[in-house]
XYZ file of C-alpha atoms in Angstrom:
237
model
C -10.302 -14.558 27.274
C -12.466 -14.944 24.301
C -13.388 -11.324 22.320
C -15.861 -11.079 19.487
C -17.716 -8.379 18.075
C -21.345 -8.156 17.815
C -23.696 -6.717 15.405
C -26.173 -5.226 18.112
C -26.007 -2.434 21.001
C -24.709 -3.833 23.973
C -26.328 -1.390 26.198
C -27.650 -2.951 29.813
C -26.605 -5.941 32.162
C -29.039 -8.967 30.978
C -29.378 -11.915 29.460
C -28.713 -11.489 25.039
C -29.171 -14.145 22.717
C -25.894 -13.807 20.505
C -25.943 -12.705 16.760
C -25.185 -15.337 14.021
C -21.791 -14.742 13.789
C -20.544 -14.687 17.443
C -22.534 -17.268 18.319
C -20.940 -19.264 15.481
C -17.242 -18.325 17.155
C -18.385 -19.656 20.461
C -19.646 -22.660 19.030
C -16.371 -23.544 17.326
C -14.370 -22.990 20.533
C -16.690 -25.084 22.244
C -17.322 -22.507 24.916
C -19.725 -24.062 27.877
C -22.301 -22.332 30.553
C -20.131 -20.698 32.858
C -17.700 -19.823 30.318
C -16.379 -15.916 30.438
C -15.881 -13.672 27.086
C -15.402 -10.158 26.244
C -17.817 -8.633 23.927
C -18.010 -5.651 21.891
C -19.961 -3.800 19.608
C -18.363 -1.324 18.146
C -19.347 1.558 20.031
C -16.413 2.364 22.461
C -17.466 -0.478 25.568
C -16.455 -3.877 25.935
C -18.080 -5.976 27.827
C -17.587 -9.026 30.044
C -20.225 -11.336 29.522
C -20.861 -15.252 30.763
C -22.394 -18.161 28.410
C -25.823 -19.184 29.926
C -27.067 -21.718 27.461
C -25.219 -23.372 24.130
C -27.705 -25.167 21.435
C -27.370 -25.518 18.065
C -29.331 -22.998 16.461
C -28.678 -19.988 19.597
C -26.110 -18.842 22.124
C -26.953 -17.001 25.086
C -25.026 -15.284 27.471
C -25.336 -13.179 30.339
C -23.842 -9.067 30.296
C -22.105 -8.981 33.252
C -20.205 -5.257 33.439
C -19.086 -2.922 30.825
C -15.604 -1.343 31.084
C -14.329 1.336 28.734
C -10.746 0.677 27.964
C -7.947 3.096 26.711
C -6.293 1.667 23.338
C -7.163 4.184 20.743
C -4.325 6.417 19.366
C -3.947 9.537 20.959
C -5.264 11.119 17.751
C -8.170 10.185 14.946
C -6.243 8.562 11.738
C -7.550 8.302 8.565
C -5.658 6.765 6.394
C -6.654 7.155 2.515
C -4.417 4.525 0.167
C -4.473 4.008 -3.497
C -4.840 -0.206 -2.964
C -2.008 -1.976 -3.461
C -2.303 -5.165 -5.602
C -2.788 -8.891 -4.964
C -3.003 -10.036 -0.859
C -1.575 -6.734 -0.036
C -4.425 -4.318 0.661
C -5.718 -8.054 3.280
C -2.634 -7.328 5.314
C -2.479 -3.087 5.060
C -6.126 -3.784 6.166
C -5.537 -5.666 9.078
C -1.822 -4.205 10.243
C -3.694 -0.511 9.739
C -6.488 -2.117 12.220
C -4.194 -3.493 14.809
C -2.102 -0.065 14.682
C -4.779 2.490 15.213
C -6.051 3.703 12.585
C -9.678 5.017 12.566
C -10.488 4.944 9.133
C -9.050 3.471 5.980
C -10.353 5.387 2.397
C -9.413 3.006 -0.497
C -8.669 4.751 -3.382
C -7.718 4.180 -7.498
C -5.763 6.523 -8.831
C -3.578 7.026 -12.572
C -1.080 4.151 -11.845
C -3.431 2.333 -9.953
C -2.733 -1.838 -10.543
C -5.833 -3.420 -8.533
C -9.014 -1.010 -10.058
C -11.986 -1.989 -8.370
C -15.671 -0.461 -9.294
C -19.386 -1.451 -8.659
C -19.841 -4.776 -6.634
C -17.217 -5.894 -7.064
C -15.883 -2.850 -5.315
C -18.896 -3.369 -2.640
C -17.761 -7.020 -1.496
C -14.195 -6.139 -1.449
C -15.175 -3.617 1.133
C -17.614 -5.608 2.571
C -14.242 -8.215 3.136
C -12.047 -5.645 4.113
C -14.284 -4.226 7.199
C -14.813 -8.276 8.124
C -10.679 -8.584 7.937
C -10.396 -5.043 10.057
C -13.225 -6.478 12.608
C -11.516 -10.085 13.109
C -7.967 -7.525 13.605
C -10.206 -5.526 16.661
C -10.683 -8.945 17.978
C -7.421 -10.093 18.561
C -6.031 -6.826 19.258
C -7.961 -5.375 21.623
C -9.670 -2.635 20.240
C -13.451 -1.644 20.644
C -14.078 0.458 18.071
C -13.027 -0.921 14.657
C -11.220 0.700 11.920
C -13.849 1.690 9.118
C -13.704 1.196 5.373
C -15.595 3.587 3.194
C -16.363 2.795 -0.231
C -13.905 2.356 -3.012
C -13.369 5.652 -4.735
C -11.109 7.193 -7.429
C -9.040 9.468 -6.518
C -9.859 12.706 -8.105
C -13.421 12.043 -6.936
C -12.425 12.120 -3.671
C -10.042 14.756 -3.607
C -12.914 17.197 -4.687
C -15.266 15.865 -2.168
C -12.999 16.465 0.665
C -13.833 19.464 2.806
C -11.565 22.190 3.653
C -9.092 21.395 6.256
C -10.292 22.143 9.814
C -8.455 23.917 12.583
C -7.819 20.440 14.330
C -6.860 18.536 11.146
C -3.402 17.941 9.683
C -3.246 16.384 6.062
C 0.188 14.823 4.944
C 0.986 13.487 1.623
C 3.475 10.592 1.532
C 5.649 11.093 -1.429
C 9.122 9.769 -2.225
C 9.560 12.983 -3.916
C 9.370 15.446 -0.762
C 12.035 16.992 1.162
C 10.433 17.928 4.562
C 10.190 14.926 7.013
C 7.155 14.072 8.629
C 7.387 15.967 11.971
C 5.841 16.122 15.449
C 1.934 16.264 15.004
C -0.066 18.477 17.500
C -4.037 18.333 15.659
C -6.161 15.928 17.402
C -7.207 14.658 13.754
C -4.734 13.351 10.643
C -5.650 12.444 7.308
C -2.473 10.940 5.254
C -2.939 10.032 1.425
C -0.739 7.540 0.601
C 0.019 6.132 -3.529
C 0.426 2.998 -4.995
C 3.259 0.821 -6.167
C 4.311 3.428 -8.983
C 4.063 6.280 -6.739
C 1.070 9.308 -7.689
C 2.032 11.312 -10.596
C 2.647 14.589 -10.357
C -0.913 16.306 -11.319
C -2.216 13.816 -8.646
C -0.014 15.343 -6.123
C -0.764 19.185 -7.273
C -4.183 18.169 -6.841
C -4.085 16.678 -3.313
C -1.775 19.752 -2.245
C -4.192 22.077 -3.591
C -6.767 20.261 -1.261
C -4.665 21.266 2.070
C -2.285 18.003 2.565
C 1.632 18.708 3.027
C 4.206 16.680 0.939
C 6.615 14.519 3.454
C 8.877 11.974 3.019
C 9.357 8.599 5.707
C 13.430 8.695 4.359
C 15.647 7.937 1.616
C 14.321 4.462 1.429
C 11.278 3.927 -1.235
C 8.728 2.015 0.439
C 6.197 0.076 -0.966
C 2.752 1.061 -1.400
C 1.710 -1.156 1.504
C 4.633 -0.247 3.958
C 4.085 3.636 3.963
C 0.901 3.581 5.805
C 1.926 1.494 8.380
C 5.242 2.752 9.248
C 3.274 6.031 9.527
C 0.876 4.217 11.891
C 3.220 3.211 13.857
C 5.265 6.208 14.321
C 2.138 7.784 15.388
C 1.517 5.402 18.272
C 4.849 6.221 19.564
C 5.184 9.663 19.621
């Protein structure tokens, strides 16, 4: 069946004239009256929904029932990464999406090769959350992984709170000797550096901010693997 997001509470049984962009998604697949999808909107629900009327300029369908379906990690994930270069960040993006992960911070740090800033910065992002949306579509999920702004590193480091009682922070280093172990926090926050690895003031600094140094093996893995292999340790345990 059909899923695509929407840019509007779905919040009662009714007739909805689609948004732009789902309504351009139904038009491409051709979708007739009578046809069933599932929408969503972001805000936990999805909903099962039936195409009324197809024209040219609107789509409207009918909202049918909301259900409220279990695929979210057992714990909240935030995943901050110093972006890898080139197509890479696209695919951490929408792998980190398909895995689980709540939120994705993309950070520049010392060794950083892709530097982003101002809007430039902005559309990336603006890309990314469209690539991490498109991911919740085919996946399953109703509640899409978030992408904050593009920030440097040190500037978020010293923005960054205190860890709270239900928050573990881990630091993926090549560097560490303690293996990342059984998590019992309902929240995680893992930091994870780019293709040269985070120097060490960088990882002084993020220690000295609450996160724990762990390594993922004796294999180094690149910047866009870490994250991910993380992810989907996490799922399974």
């Amino acid at each position: 069946m059909p899923r695509f997001f929407v840019d509007t509470p779905l919040q009662q049984p009714g007739e909805l004239v689609l948004p732009a962009g789902a309504a351009r998604h139904v038009q491409v697949l051709r979708l007739q009256p009578g046809d069933v999808l599932t929408l969503f909107d972001g805000s936990g629900p999805e909903w099962r929904a039936e195409v009324t009327a197809m024209g040219r300029s609107e789509v409207r369908v009918n909202l049918i029932a909301a259900e409220q379906p279990a695929r979210e990690l057992a714990r909240v994930v935030t995943l901050a990464v110093v972006m890898p270069a080139n197509d890479r960040m696209d695919f951490l993006v929408e792998k980190a999406s398909e895995l689980g992960a709540a939120v994705l911070q993309p950070l520049v740090s010392e060794r950083s090769v892709l530097r982003l800033a101002g809007e430039r910065a902005d559309k990336k992002r603006s890309h990314w959350q469209g690539v991490a949306i498109a991911a919740a579509e085919q996946c399953g999920r109703t509640v899409p992984m978030r992408i904050e702004p593009v920030l440097s590193l040190p500037a978020w480091l010293g923005a960054l709170p205190a860890p709270a009682g239900d928050e573990w922070r881990g630091l993926l280093s090549p560097r560490a000797a303690s293996p990342l172990a059984a998590l019992a926090p309902s929240r995680a926050l893992f930091l994870s550096g780019p293709e040269g690895g985070l120097s060490d003031a960088e990882e002084a600094a993020a220690c000295a901010r609450g996160f724990a140094a762990v390594t993922l093996g004796p294999r180094v893995l690149r910047a866009d693997t870490a994250p991910l292999a993380v992810l989907s340790w996490l799922a399974l345990s």
